[in-house]
Coordinates of C-alpha atoms in Angstrom, one line a residue:
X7 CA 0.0 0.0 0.0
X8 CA 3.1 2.6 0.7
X9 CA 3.8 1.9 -2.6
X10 CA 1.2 3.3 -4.6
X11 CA 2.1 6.6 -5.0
X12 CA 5.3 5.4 -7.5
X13 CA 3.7 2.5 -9.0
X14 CA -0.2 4.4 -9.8
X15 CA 1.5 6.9 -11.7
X16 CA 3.4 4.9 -14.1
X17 CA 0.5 2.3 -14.5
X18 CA -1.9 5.3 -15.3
X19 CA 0.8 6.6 -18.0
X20 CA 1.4 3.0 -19.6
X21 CA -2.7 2.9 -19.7
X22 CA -3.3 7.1 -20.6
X23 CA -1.0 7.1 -23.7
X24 CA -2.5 4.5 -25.8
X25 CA -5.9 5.2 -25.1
X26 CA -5.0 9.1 -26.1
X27 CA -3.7 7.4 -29.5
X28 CA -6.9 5.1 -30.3
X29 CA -9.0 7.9 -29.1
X30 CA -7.5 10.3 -31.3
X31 CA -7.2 8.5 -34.7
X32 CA -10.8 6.6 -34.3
X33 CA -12.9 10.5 -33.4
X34 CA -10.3 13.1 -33.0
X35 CA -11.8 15.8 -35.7
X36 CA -10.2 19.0 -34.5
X37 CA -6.4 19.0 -34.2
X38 CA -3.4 21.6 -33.0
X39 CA -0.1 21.4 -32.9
X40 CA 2.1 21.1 -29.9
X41 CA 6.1 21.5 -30.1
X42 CA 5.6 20.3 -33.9
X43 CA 3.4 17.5 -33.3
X44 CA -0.4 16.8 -34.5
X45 CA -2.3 16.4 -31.7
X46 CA -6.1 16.3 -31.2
X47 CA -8.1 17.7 -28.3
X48 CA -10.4 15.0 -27.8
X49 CA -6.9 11.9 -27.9
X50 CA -5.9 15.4 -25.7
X51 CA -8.7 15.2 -23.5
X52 CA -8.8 10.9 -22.8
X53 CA -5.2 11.1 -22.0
X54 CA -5.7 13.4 -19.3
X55 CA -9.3 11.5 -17.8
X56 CA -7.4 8.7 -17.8
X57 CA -4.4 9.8 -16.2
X58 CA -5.9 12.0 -13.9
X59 CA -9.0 9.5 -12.8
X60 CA -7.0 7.1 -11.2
X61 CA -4.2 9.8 -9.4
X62 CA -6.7 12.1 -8.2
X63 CA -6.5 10.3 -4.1
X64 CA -3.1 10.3 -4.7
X65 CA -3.3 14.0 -5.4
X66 CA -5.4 15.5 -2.7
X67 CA -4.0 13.0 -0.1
X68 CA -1.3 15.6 0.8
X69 CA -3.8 18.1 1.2
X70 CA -6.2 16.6 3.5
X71 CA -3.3 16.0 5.5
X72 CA -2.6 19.4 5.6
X73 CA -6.2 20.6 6.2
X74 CA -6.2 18.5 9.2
X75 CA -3.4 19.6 10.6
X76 CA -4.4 23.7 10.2
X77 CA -7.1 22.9 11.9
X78 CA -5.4 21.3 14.6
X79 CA -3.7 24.3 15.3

């Protein structure tokens, strides 16, 4: 369980990238361009949900923790 916070992240990456891909070549319309890459906002959009989904307890953990301890004080 102490490990989760190094092994979630790269398991949501290794899951986040390749679903951005297939998400963006199957119904990715509207494209921009990012450092000199094509990129669409919807394969844009899945990579973050995914990424994100999965990492947001890992995310606000550190601030509950902080939260509780203001109002401890």
């Amino acid at each position: 369980a102490q490990y989760t916070s190094f092994y979630l992240p790269i398991l949501s990456l290794a899951f986040a990238d390749p679903m951005a891909a297939l998400v963006g070549k199957k119904w990715g319309e509207k494209k921009y361009t990012f450092m000199g890459h094509s990129k669409t906002y919807l394969g844009s959009f899945a990579s973050y949900s995914f990424y994100f989904q999965p990492n947001l307890p890992n995310l606000t953990h550190p601030l509950k923790q902080m939260y509780k301890r203001l109002q401890d004080l």
